[in-house]
Amino acid sequence: PLRICIMHMVPVLGFLVLLHNCVCAATSVPKPNILLIFPDQWRYDWGGSYYDVPIKTTNFELIAESGTMFRRAVVASPLCAPSRGCLAAGREYDMAGVPSNFDNDYPINQTTFYKVLRDQAGYHVMTCGKDDLTKKSQPGLNGSYHAVELGFSDWLRSSGKMDVVHTSQPHEPYGAFLNAVPANTTPPTTLWDIHKKEYKSDCQWRSYVCNNSSPLPDFAYEDNWIAMNGLKLLQRKPAGKPWFLQESCTMINKTYATI
């Protein structure tokens, strides 16, 4: 069995009830596999299920029809790292230990629901994309910074679109991937250079209403890259063990041109 959850920055209570049931379930009952899709800066009404905005989200509709819509969900924090920290801890904002985006990383001595699933419920716990639990330090070139301590069994941890270009050279997996792909430009550059130039432009960096299309090819757009790496994580998971995968898409995050 597979449980699919889509979180609009985050209905914590209902999701943690699901996790509690997974941890406490009798050993004779098969534990469900869990796919948690965690988009960044996705308004609650940007989906066809709400019918207020004329957007076609066919795959989202298929998932919603067979699942549960949290129509009164309220986020624990409107900021990236604090909201994700609250989910990881299962706590309200003032108790989760992540007050802002760059004040500190998630407190490593504080347990996470990922760790509970891995160490108590026997899950193979995977994360792919922007989890922001080490936002201040960033996840590192291979994404492994504190990954095991946070409760993950396998991972591909990257930064968000803007965090990717904050340094002169790539410092996390997505930037490293872009830097390894040549761009068809004169003089020769890489997709890292193109992505960095786009996000340093006046339109992308300073405006919330920029509608420029991404210059990256489809395979190199970050959400597509995250999806493909999520599939790779699933392909190499151990057989005969329940799994949890969090797909943390960067989605819109500053520009409206990326869906």
mmCIF file with all atom_site columns, C-alpha atoms in Angstrom, residues 10-217:
data_model
loop_
_atom_site.group_PDB
_atom_site.id
_atom_site.type_symbol
_atom_site.label_atom_id
_atom_site.label_alt_id
_atom_site.label_comp_id
_atom_site.label_asym_id
_atom_site.label_entity_id
_atom_site.label_seq_id
_atom_site.pdbx_PDB_ins_code
_atom_site.Cartn_x
_atom_site.Cartn_y
_atom_site.Cartn_z
_atom_site.occupancy
_atom_site.B_iso_or_equiv
_atom_site.pdbx_formal_charge
_atom_site.auth_seq_id
_atom_site.auth_comp_id
_atom_site.auth_asym_id
_atom_site.auth_atom_id
_atom_site.pdbx_PDB_model_num
ATOM 1   C CA . VAL A 1 10  ? 2.542   22.090 6.103   1.00 0.00 ? 10  VAL A CA 1
ATOM 2   C CA . PRO A 1 11  ? -0.618  20.557 7.669   1.00 0.00 ? 11  PRO A CA 1
ATOM 3   C CA . VAL A 1 12  ? 1.415   19.108 10.525  1.00 0.00 ? 12  VAL A CA 1
ATOM 4   C CA . LEU A 1 13  ? -1.279  17.590 12.755  1.00 0.00 ? 13  LEU A CA 1
ATOM 5   C CA . GLY A 1 14  ? -2.983  15.326 10.234  1.00 0.00 ? 14  GLY A CA 1
ATOM 6   C CA . PHE A 1 15  ? 0.329   14.094 8.869   1.00 0.00 ? 15  PHE A CA 1
ATOM 7   C CA . LEU A 1 16  ? 1.744   13.331 12.308  1.00 0.00 ? 16  LEU A CA 1
ATOM 8   C CA . VAL A 1 17  ? -1.392  11.327 13.138  1.00 0.00 ? 17  VAL A CA 1
ATOM 9   C CA . LEU A 1 18  ? -0.637  9.210  10.053  1.00 0.00 ? 18  LEU A CA 1
ATOM 10  C CA . LEU A 1 19  ? 2.954   8.730  11.213  1.00 0.00 ? 19  LEU A CA 1
ATOM 11  C CA . HIS A 1 20  ? 1.814   7.792  14.719  1.00 0.00 ? 20  HIS A CA 1
ATOM 12  C CA . ASN A 1 21  ? -0.396  5.093  13.228  1.00 0.00 ? 21  ASN A CA 1
ATOM 13  C CA . CYS A 1 22  ? 2.547   3.772  11.188  1.00 0.00 ? 22  CYS A CA 1
ATOM 14  C CA . VAL A 1 23  ? 4.833   3.606  14.223  1.00 0.00 ? 23  VAL A CA 1
ATOM 15  C CA . CYS A 1 24  ? 2.230   2.053  16.525  1.00 0.00 ? 24  CYS A CA 1
ATOM 16  C CA . ALA A 1 25  ? 0.701   -0.398 14.049  1.00 0.00 ? 25  ALA A CA 1
ATOM 17  C CA . ALA A 1 26  ? 0.773   -4.063 15.004  1.00 0.00 ? 26  ALA A CA 1
ATOM 18  C CA . THR A 1 27  ? 3.656   -5.944 13.408  1.00 0.00 ? 27  THR A CA 1
ATOM 19  C CA . SER A 1 28  ? 1.205   -8.248 11.619  1.00 0.00 ? 28  SER A CA 1
ATOM 20  C CA . VAL A 1 29  ? -0.289  -5.318 9.703   1.00 0.00 ? 29  VAL A CA 1
ATOM 21  C CA . PRO A 1 30  ? 1.661   -4.271 6.585   1.00 0.00 ? 30  PRO A CA 1
ATOM 22  C CA . LYS A 1 31  ? 3.033   -0.773 7.011   1.00 0.00 ? 31  LYS A CA 1
ATOM 23  C CA . PRO A 1 32  ? 2.161   1.611  4.172   1.00 0.00 ? 32  PRO A CA 1
ATOM 24  C CA . ASN A 1 33  ? 4.817   3.163  2.001   1.00 0.00 ? 33  ASN A CA 1
ATOM 25  C CA . ILE A 1 34  ? 4.645   6.956  2.259   1.00 0.00 ? 34  ILE A CA 1
ATOM 26  C CA . LEU A 1 35  ? 5.377   9.507  -0.452  1.00 0.00 ? 35  LEU A CA 1
ATOM 27  C CA . LEU A 1 36  ? 5.393   13.058 0.949   1.00 0.00 ? 36  LEU A CA 1
ATOM 28  C CA . ILE A 1 37  ? 5.381   15.727 -1.771  1.00 0.00 ? 37  ILE A CA 1
ATOM 29  C CA . PHE A 1 38  ? 6.487   18.996 -0.206  1.00 0.00 ? 38  PHE A CA 1
ATOM 30  C CA . PRO A 1 39  ? 6.353   21.988 -2.607  1.00 0.00 ? 39  PRO A CA 1
ATOM 31  C CA . ASP A 1 40  ? 7.827   25.384 -1.839  1.00 0.00 ? 40  ASP A CA 1
ATOM 32  C CA . GLN A 1 41  ? 5.715   28.565 -1.870  1.00 0.00 ? 41  GLN A CA 1
ATOM 33  C CA . TRP A 1 42  ? 2.668   26.940 -3.453  1.00 0.00 ? 42  TRP A CA 1
ATOM 34  C CA . ARG A 1 43  ? -0.504  28.857 -2.649  1.00 0.00 ? 43  ARG A CA 1
ATOM 35  C CA . TYR A 1 44  ? -3.347  26.702 -1.401  1.00 0.00 ? 44  TYR A CA 1
ATOM 36  C CA . ASP A 1 45  ? -5.572  27.690 -4.340  1.00 0.00 ? 45  ASP A CA 1
ATOM 37  C CA . TRP A 1 46  ? -3.025  27.013 -7.104  1.00 0.00 ? 46  TRP A CA 1
ATOM 38  C CA . GLY A 1 47  ? -4.522  23.720 -8.073  1.00 0.00 ? 47  GLY A CA 1
ATOM 39  C CA . GLY A 1 48  ? -7.518  22.560 -10.041 1.00 0.00 ? 48  GLY A CA 1
ATOM 40  C CA . SER A 1 49  ? -9.086  20.934 -6.990  1.00 0.00 ? 49  SER A CA 1
ATOM 41  C CA . TYR A 1 50  ? -9.973  24.394 -5.718  1.00 0.00 ? 50  TYR A CA 1
ATOM 42  C CA . TYR A 1 51  ? -11.425 25.614 -9.031  1.00 0.00 ? 51  TYR A CA 1
ATOM 43  C CA . ASP A 1 52  ? -10.699 29.274 -8.235  1.00 0.00 ? 52  ASP A CA 1
ATOM 44  C CA . VAL A 1 53  ? -7.662  29.557 -10.498 1.00 0.00 ? 53  VAL A CA 1
ATOM 45  C CA . PRO A 1 54  ? -7.730  28.197 -14.095 1.00 0.00 ? 54  PRO A CA 1
ATOM 46  C CA . ILE A 1 55  ? -4.579  26.066 -13.797 1.00 0.00 ? 55  ILE A CA 1
ATOM 47  C CA . LYS A 1 56  ? -4.270  22.550 -15.201 1.00 0.00 ? 56  LYS A CA 1
ATOM 48  C CA . THR A 1 57  ? -2.656  20.235 -12.648 1.00 0.00 ? 57  THR A CA 1
ATOM 49  C CA . THR A 1 58  ? -3.696  16.847 -14.007 1.00 0.00 ? 58  THR A CA 1
ATOM 50  C CA . ASN A 1 59  ? -1.392  14.633 -11.935 1.00 0.00 ? 59  ASN A CA 1
ATOM 51  C CA . PHE A 1 60  ? -2.209  16.584 -8.791  1.00 0.00 ? 60  PHE A CA 1
ATOM 52  C CA . GLU A 1 61  ? -5.908  15.986 -9.472  1.00 0.00 ? 61  GLU A CA 1
ATOM 53  C CA . LEU A 1 62  ? -5.386  12.237 -9.816  1.00 0.00 ? 62  LEU A CA 1
ATOM 54  C CA . ILE A 1 63  ? -3.649  12.127 -6.442  1.00 0.00 ? 63  ILE A CA 1
ATOM 55  C CA . ALA A 1 64  ? -6.240  14.370 -4.770  1.00 0.00 ? 64  ALA A CA 1
ATOM 56  C CA . GLU A 1 65  ? -9.132  12.222 -5.985  1.00 0.00 ? 65  GLU A CA 1
ATOM 57  C CA . SER A 1 66  ? -7.755  9.163  -4.201  1.00 0.00 ? 66  SER A CA 1
ATOM 58  C CA . GLY A 1 67  ? -6.534  10.955 -1.086  1.00 0.00 ? 67  GLY A CA 1
ATOM 59  C CA . THR A 1 68  ? -7.501  13.573 1.460   1.00 0.00 ? 68  THR A CA 1
ATOM 60  C CA . MET A 1 69  ? -7.467  17.351 0.933   1.00 0.00 ? 69  MET A CA 1
ATOM 61  C CA . PHE A 1 70  ? -6.520  19.434 3.971   1.00 0.00 ? 70  PHE A CA 1
ATOM 62  C CA . ARG A 1 71  ? -8.622  22.514 3.211   1.00 0.00 ? 71  ARG A CA 1
ATOM 63  C CA . ARG A 1 72  ? -8.169  24.236 6.578   1.00 0.00 ? 72  ARG A CA 1
ATOM 64  C CA . ALA A 1 73  ? -4.470  23.583 7.093   1.00 0.00 ? 73  ALA A CA 1
ATOM 65  C CA . VAL A 1 74  ? -2.468  26.362 8.708   1.00 0.00 ? 74  VAL A CA 1
ATOM 66  C CA . VAL A 1 75  ? 1.317   26.447 8.486   1.00 0.00 ? 75  VAL A CA 1
ATOM 67  C CA . ALA A 1 76  ? 3.447   26.520 11.617  1.00 0.00 ? 76  ALA A CA 1
ATOM 68  C CA . SER A 1 77  ? 5.576   29.271 10.045  1.00 0.00 ? 77  SER A CA 1
ATOM 69  C CA . PRO A 1 78  ? 5.487   31.153 6.725   1.00 0.00 ? 78  PRO A CA 1
ATOM 70  C CA . LEU A 1 79  ? 9.291   30.861 6.339   1.00 0.00 ? 79  LEU A CA 1
ATOM 71  C CA . CYS A 1 80  ? 11.062  27.952 4.656   1.00 0.00 ? 80  CYS A CA 1
ATOM 72  C CA . ALA A 1 81  ? 13.414  26.572 7.329   1.00 0.00 ? 81  ALA A CA 1
ATOM 73  C CA . PRO A 1 82  ? 11.141  27.184 10.366  1.00 0.00 ? 82  PRO A CA 1
ATOM 74  C CA . SER A 1 83  ? 8.179   25.529 8.638   1.00 0.00 ? 83  SER A CA 1
ATOM 75  C CA . ARG A 1 84  ? 10.225  22.477 7.727   1.00 0.00 ? 84  ARG A CA 1
ATOM 76  C CA . GLY A 1 85  ? 11.768  22.418 11.194  1.00 0.00 ? 85  GLY A CA 1
ATOM 77  C CA . CYS A 1 86  ? 8.304   22.357 12.771  1.00 0.00 ? 86  CYS A CA 1
ATOM 78  C CA . LEU A 1 87  ? 7.325   19.417 10.584  1.00 0.00 ? 87  LEU A CA 1
ATOM 79  C CA . ALA A 1 88  ? 10.541  17.525 11.367  1.00 0.00 ? 88  ALA A CA 1
ATOM 80  C CA . ALA A 1 89  ? 10.118  18.086 15.122  1.00 0.00 ? 89  ALA A CA 1
ATOM 81  C CA . GLY A 1 90  ? 6.341   17.713 15.249  1.00 0.00 ? 90  GLY A CA 1
ATOM 82  C CA . ARG A 1 91  ? 6.246   20.903 17.286  1.00 0.00 ? 91  ARG A CA 1
ATOM 83  C CA . GLU A 1 92  ? 4.818   24.404 17.124  1.00 0.00 ? 92  GLU A CA 1
ATOM 84  C CA . TYR A 1 93  ? 7.031   27.256 15.939  1.00 0.00 ? 93  TYR A CA 1
ATOM 85  C CA . ASP A 1 94  ? 8.216   28.458 19.349  1.00 0.00 ? 94  ASP A CA 1
ATOM 86  C CA . MET A 1 95  ? 9.235   24.928 20.399  1.00 0.00 ? 95  MET A CA 1
ATOM 87  C CA . ALA A 1 96  ? 10.947  23.671 17.228  1.00 0.00 ? 96  ALA A CA 1
ATOM 88  C CA . GLY A 1 97  ? 14.269  25.482 17.616  1.00 0.00 ? 97  GLY A CA 1
ATOM 89  C CA . VAL A 1 98  ? 14.419  27.069 14.152  1.00 0.00 ? 98  VAL A CA 1
ATOM 90  C CA . PRO A 1 99  ? 13.406  30.742 14.550  1.00 0.00 ? 99  PRO A CA 1
ATOM 91  C CA . SER A 1 100 ? 14.370  31.998 11.079  1.00 0.00 ? 100 SER A CA 1
ATOM 92  C CA . ASN A 1 101 ? 15.911  30.987 7.792   1.00 0.00 ? 101 ASN A CA 1
ATOM 93  C CA . PHE A 1 102 ? 19.561  31.614 8.528   1.00 0.00 ? 102 PHE A CA 1
ATOM 94  C CA . ASP A 1 103 ? 19.810  31.923 12.334  1.00 0.00 ? 103 ASP A CA 1
ATOM 95  C CA . ASN A 1 104 ? 20.776  28.291 12.870  1.00 0.00 ? 104 ASN A CA 1
ATOM 96  C CA . ASP A 1 105 ? 20.405  24.778 11.511  1.00 0.00 ? 105 ASP A CA 1
ATOM 97  C CA . TYR A 1 106 ? 17.855  22.325 12.900  1.00 0.00 ? 106 TYR A CA 1
ATOM 98  C CA . PRO A 1 107 ? 19.006  21.387 16.453  1.00 0.00 ? 107 PRO A CA 1
ATOM 99  C CA . ILE A 1 108 ? 20.799  18.116 15.888  1.00 0.00 ? 108 ILE A CA 1
ATOM 100 C CA . ASN A 1 109 ? 20.149  16.912 19.460  1.00 0.00 ? 109 ASN A CA 1
ATOM 101 C CA . GLN A 1 110 ? 16.376  17.190 18.871  1.00 0.00 ? 110 GLN A CA 1
ATOM 102 C CA . THR A 1 111 ? 14.762  14.126 17.360  1.00 0.00 ? 111 THR A CA 1
ATOM 103 C CA . THR A 1 112 ? 12.832  14.170 14.091  1.00 0.00 ? 112 THR A CA 1
ATOM 104 C CA . PHE A 1 113 ? 9.901   12.137 12.839  1.00 0.00 ? 113 PHE A CA 1
ATOM 105 C CA . TYR A 1 114 ? 12.286  10.857 10.138  1.00 0.00 ? 114 TYR A CA 1
ATOM 106 C CA . LYS A 1 115 ? 14.443  9.327  12.859  1.00 0.00 ? 115 LYS A CA 1
ATOM 107 C CA . VAL A 1 116 ? 11.407  7.815  14.590  1.00 0.00 ? 116 VAL A CA 1
ATOM 108 C CA . LEU A 1 117 ? 10.281  6.216  11.328  1.00 0.00 ? 117 LEU A CA 1
ATOM 109 C CA . ARG A 1 118 ? 13.769  4.855  10.632  1.00 0.00 ? 118 ARG A CA 1
ATOM 110 C CA . ASP A 1 119 ? 14.833  3.708  14.096  1.00 0.00 ? 119 ASP A CA 1
ATOM 111 C CA . GLN A 1 120 ? 11.522  2.748  15.719  1.00 0.00 ? 120 GLN A CA 1
ATOM 112 C CA . ALA A 1 121 ? 9.182   1.838  12.880  1.00 0.00 ? 121 ALA A CA 1
ATOM 113 C CA . GLY A 1 122 ? 11.742  0.137  10.638  1.00 0.00 ? 122 GLY A CA 1
ATOM 114 C CA . TYR A 1 123 ? 11.305  2.380  7.587   1.00 0.00 ? 123 TYR A CA 1
ATOM 115 C CA . HIS A 1 124 ? 13.859  3.109  4.892   1.00 0.00 ? 124 HIS A CA 1
ATOM 116 C CA . VAL A 1 125 ? 13.678  6.916  5.045   1.00 0.00 ? 125 VAL A CA 1
ATOM 117 C CA . MET A 1 126 ? 14.628  8.950  1.976   1.00 0.00 ? 126 MET A CA 1
ATOM 118 C CA . THR A 1 127 ? 14.678  12.664 1.224   1.00 0.00 ? 127 THR A CA 1
ATOM 119 C CA . CYS A 1 128 ? 15.162  14.370 -2.104  1.00 0.00 ? 128 CYS A CA 1
ATOM 120 C CA . GLY A 1 129 ? 15.405  18.113 -2.757  1.00 0.00 ? 129 GLY A CA 1
ATOM 121 C CA . LYS A 1 130 ? 15.185  21.119 -0.453  1.00 0.00 ? 130 LYS A CA 1
ATOM 122 C CA . ASP A 1 131 ? 14.603  20.021 3.146   1.00 0.00 ? 131 ASP A CA 1
ATOM 123 C CA . ASP A 1 132 ? 16.230  23.212 4.591   1.00 0.00 ? 132 ASP A CA 1
ATOM 124 C CA . LEU A 1 133 ? 17.130  21.474 7.858   1.00 0.00 ? 133 LEU A CA 1
ATOM 125 C CA . THR A 1 134 ? 20.705  22.707 7.450   1.00 0.00 ? 134 THR A CA 1
ATOM 126 C CA . LYS A 1 135 ? 19.833  25.969 5.706   1.00 0.00 ? 135 LYS A CA 1
ATOM 127 C CA . LYS A 1 136 ? 22.467  28.066 7.477   1.00 0.00 ? 136 LYS A CA 1
ATOM 128 C CA . SER A 1 137 ? 25.305  25.607 6.863   1.00 0.00 ? 137 SER A CA 1
ATOM 129 C CA . GLN A 1 138 ? 23.805  24.226 3.610   1.00 0.00 ? 138 GLN A CA 1
ATOM 130 C CA . PRO A 1 139 ? 23.788  20.468 2.883   1.00 0.00 ? 139 PRO A CA 1
ATOM 131 C CA . GLY A 1 140 ? 27.309  20.266 1.382   1.00 0.00 ? 140 GLY A CA 1
ATOM 132 C CA . LEU A 1 141 ? 28.482  19.223 -2.077  1.00 0.00 ? 141 LEU A CA 1
ATOM 133 C CA . ASN A 1 142 ? 27.220  15.658 -1.602  1.00 0.00 ? 142 ASN A CA 1
ATOM 134 C CA . GLY A 1 143 ? 24.205  16.694 0.498   1.00 0.00 ? 143 GLY A CA 1
ATOM 135 C CA . SER A 1 144 ? 25.269  14.560 3.435   1.00 0.00 ? 144 SER A CA 1
ATOM 136 C CA . TYR A 1 145 ? 25.719  17.173 6.162   1.00 0.00 ? 145 TYR A CA 1
ATOM 137 C CA . HIS A 1 146 ? 23.945  15.742 9.271   1.00 0.00 ? 146 HIS A CA 1
ATOM 138 C CA . ALA A 1 147 ? 21.775  13.556 7.006   1.00 0.00 ? 147 ALA A CA 1
ATOM 139 C CA . VAL A 1 148 ? 22.183  10.433 9.139   1.00 0.00 ? 148 VAL A CA 1
ATOM 140 C CA . GLU A 1 149 ? 21.688  12.332 12.395  1.00 0.00 ? 149 GLU A CA 1
ATOM 141 C CA . LEU A 1 150 ? 18.473  13.868 11.037  1.00 0.00 ? 150 LEU A CA 1
ATOM 142 C CA . GLY A 1 151 ? 17.084  10.385 10.445  1.00 0.00 ? 151 GLY A CA 1
ATOM 143 C CA . PHE A 1 152 ? 17.637  9.693  6.748   1.00 0.00 ? 152 PHE A CA 1
ATOM 144 C CA . SER A 1 153 ? 18.671  6.328  5.323   1.00 0.00 ? 153 SER A CA 1
ATOM 145 C CA . ASP A 1 154 ? 19.381  7.671  1.833   1.00 0.00 ? 154 ASP A CA 1
ATOM 146 C CA . TRP A 1 155 ? 19.239  11.139 0.344   1.00 0.00 ? 155 TRP A CA 1
ATOM 147 C CA . LEU A 1 156 ? 19.833  13.680 -2.378  1.00 0.00 ? 156 LEU A CA 1
ATOM 148 C CA . ARG A 1 157 ? 19.659  16.949 -0.431  1.00 0.00 ? 157 ARG A CA 1
ATOM 149 C CA . SER A 1 158 ? 19.892  20.207 -2.370  1.00 0.00 ? 158 SER A CA 1
ATOM 150 C CA . SER A 1 159 ? 19.309  23.916 -1.797  1.00 0.00 ? 159 SER A CA 1
ATOM 151 C CA . GLY A 1 160 ? 16.525  26.094 -3.138  1.00 0.00 ? 160 GLY A CA 1
ATOM 152 C CA . LYS A 1 161 ? 16.912  27.986 -6.406  1.00 0.00 ? 161 LYS A CA 1
ATOM 153 C CA . MET A 1 162 ? 18.167  31.199 -4.803  1.00 0.00 ? 162 MET A CA 1
ATOM 154 C CA . ASP A 1 163 ? 20.398  29.501 -2.216  1.00 0.00 ? 163 ASP A CA 1
ATOM 155 C CA . VAL A 1 164 ? 22.121  27.632 -5.044  1.00 0.00 ? 164 VAL A CA 1
ATOM 156 C CA . VAL A 1 165 ? 23.646  30.839 -6.424  1.00 0.00 ? 165 VAL A CA 1
ATOM 157 C CA . HIS A 1 166 ? 24.686  32.582 -3.204  1.00 0.00 ? 166 HIS A CA 1
ATOM 158 C CA . THR A 1 167 ? 28.327  31.505 -3.633  1.00 0.00 ? 167 THR A CA 1
ATOM 159 C CA . SER A 1 168 ? 30.894  32.012 -6.385  1.00 0.00 ? 168 SER A CA 1
ATOM 160 C CA . GLN A 1 169 ? 31.262  28.258 -6.900  1.00 0.00 ? 169 GLN A CA 1
ATOM 161 C CA . PRO A 1 170 ? 28.752  25.407 -6.468  1.00 0.00 ? 170 PRO A CA 1
ATOM 162 C CA . HIS A 1 171 ? 28.417  24.318 -2.845  1.00 0.00 ? 171 HIS A CA 1
ATOM 163 C CA . GLU A 1 172 ? 25.601  21.727 -3.032  1.00 0.00 ? 172 GLU A CA 1
ATOM 164 C CA . PRO A 1 173 ? 24.476  18.915 -5.382  1.00 0.00 ? 173 PRO A CA 1
ATOM 165 C CA . TYR A 1 174 ? 22.206  20.838 -7.767  1.00 0.00 ? 174 TYR A CA 1
ATOM 166 C CA . GLY A 1 175 ? 24.783  23.546 -8.420  1.00 0.00 ? 175 GLY A CA 1
ATOM 167 C CA . ALA A 1 176 ? 27.458  20.887 -8.920  1.00 0.00 ? 176 ALA A CA 1
ATOM 168 C CA . PHE A 1 177 ? 25.182  19.130 -11.437 1.00 0.00 ? 177 PHE A CA 1
ATOM 169 C CA . LEU A 1 178 ? 24.596  22.358 -13.383 1.00 0.00 ? 178 LEU A CA 1
ATOM 170 C CA . ASN A 1 179 ? 28.301  23.174 -13.361 1.00 0.00 ? 179 ASN A CA 1
ATOM 171 C CA . ALA A 1 180 ? 29.090  19.825 -15.006 1.00 0.00 ? 180 ALA A CA 1
ATOM 172 C CA . VAL A 1 181 ? 26.756  20.423 -17.975 1.00 0.00 ? 181 VAL A CA 1
ATOM 173 C CA . PRO A 1 182 ? 28.184  22.569 -20.812 1.00 0.00 ? 182 PRO A CA 1
ATOM 174 C CA . ALA A 1 183 ? 25.938  25.281 -22.227 1.00 0.00 ? 183 ALA A CA 1
ATOM 175 C CA . ASN A 1 184 ? 25.698  26.063 -25.923 1.00 0.00 ? 184 ASN A CA 1
ATOM 176 C CA . THR A 1 185 ? 27.043  29.586 -25.570 1.00 0.00 ? 185 THR A CA 1
ATOM 177 C CA . THR A 1 186 ? 29.888  31.755 -26.809 1.00 0.00 ? 186 THR A CA 1
ATOM 178 C CA . PRO A 1 187 ? 32.207  31.974 -24.966 1.00 0.00 ? 187 PRO A CA 1
ATOM 179 C CA . PRO A 1 188 ? 31.728  28.467 -23.515 1.00 0.00 ? 188 PRO A CA 1
ATOM 180 C CA . THR A 1 189 ? 29.912  28.371 -20.170 1.00 0.00 ? 189 THR A CA 1
ATOM 181 C CA . THR A 1 190 ? 27.946  25.856 -18.105 1.00 0.00 ? 190 THR A CA 1
ATOM 182 C CA . LEU A 1 191 ? 24.311  25.667 -17.021 1.00 0.00 ? 191 LEU A CA 1
ATOM 183 C CA . TRP A 1 192 ? 25.504  26.866 -13.603 1.00 0.00 ? 192 TRP A CA 1
ATOM 184 C CA . ASP A 1 193 ? 26.600  30.166 -15.179 1.00 0.00 ? 193 ASP A CA 1
ATOM 185 C CA . ILE A 1 194 ? 23.257  30.528 -16.960 1.00 0.00 ? 194 ILE A CA 1
ATOM 186 C CA . HIS A 1 195 ? 21.247  29.747 -13.828 1.00 0.00 ? 195 HIS A CA 1
ATOM 187 C CA . LYS A 1 196 ? 23.307  32.133 -11.734 1.00 0.00 ? 196 LYS A CA 1
ATOM 188 C CA . LYS A 1 197 ? 22.965  34.942 -14.280 1.00 0.00 ? 197 LYS A CA 1
ATOM 189 C CA . GLU A 1 198 ? 19.191  34.459 -14.352 1.00 0.00 ? 198 GLU A CA 1
ATOM 190 C CA . TYR A 1 199 ? 18.797  34.616 -10.596 1.00 0.00 ? 199 TYR A CA 1
ATOM 191 C CA . LYS A 1 200 ? 21.130  37.564 -10.246 1.00 0.00 ? 200 LYS A CA 1
ATOM 192 C CA . SER A 1 201 ? 19.116  39.533 -12.797 1.00 0.00 ? 201 SER A CA 1
ATOM 193 C CA . ASP A 1 202 ? 17.004  42.479 -11.683 1.00 0.00 ? 202 ASP A CA 1
ATOM 194 C CA . CYS A 1 203 ? 13.833  40.656 -12.670 1.00 0.00 ? 203 CYS A CA 1
ATOM 195 C CA . GLN A 1 204 ? 14.376  37.462 -10.689 1.00 0.00 ? 204 GLN A CA 1
ATOM 196 C CA . TRP A 1 205 ? 16.279  38.857 -7.724  1.00 0.00 ? 205 TRP A CA 1
ATOM 197 C CA . ARG A 1 206 ? 14.125  41.853 -6.850  1.00 0.00 ? 206 ARG A CA 1
ATOM 198 C CA . SER A 1 207 ? 10.658  41.166 -8.194  1.00 0.00 ? 207 SER A CA 1
ATOM 199 C CA . TYR A 1 208 ? 7.860   38.837 -7.066  1.00 0.00 ? 208 TYR A CA 1
ATOM 200 C CA . VAL A 1 209 ? 5.978   39.358 -10.319 1.00 0.00 ? 209 VAL A CA 1
ATOM 201 C CA . CYS A 1 210 ? 8.688   38.380 -12.792 1.00 0.00 ? 210 CYS A CA 1
ATOM 202 C CA . ASN A 1 211 ? 7.277   36.206 -15.576 1.00 0.00 ? 211 ASN A CA 1
ATOM 203 C CA . ASN A 1 212 ? 10.445  35.339 -17.510 1.00 0.00 ? 212 ASN A CA 1
ATOM 204 C CA . SER A 1 213 ? 10.713  31.706 -18.561 1.00 0.00 ? 213 SER A CA 1
ATOM 205 C CA . SER A 1 214 ? 13.623  29.682 -17.213 1.00 0.00 ? 214 SER A CA 1
ATOM 206 C CA . PRO A 1 215 ? 16.531  29.515 -19.701 1.00 0.00 ? 215 PRO A CA 1
ATOM 207 C CA . LEU A 1 216 ? 17.429  26.019 -18.477 1.00 0.00 ? 216 LEU A CA 1
ATOM 208 C CA . PRO A 1 217 ? 16.514  22.963 -20.557 1.00 0.00 ? 217 PRO A CA 1
#
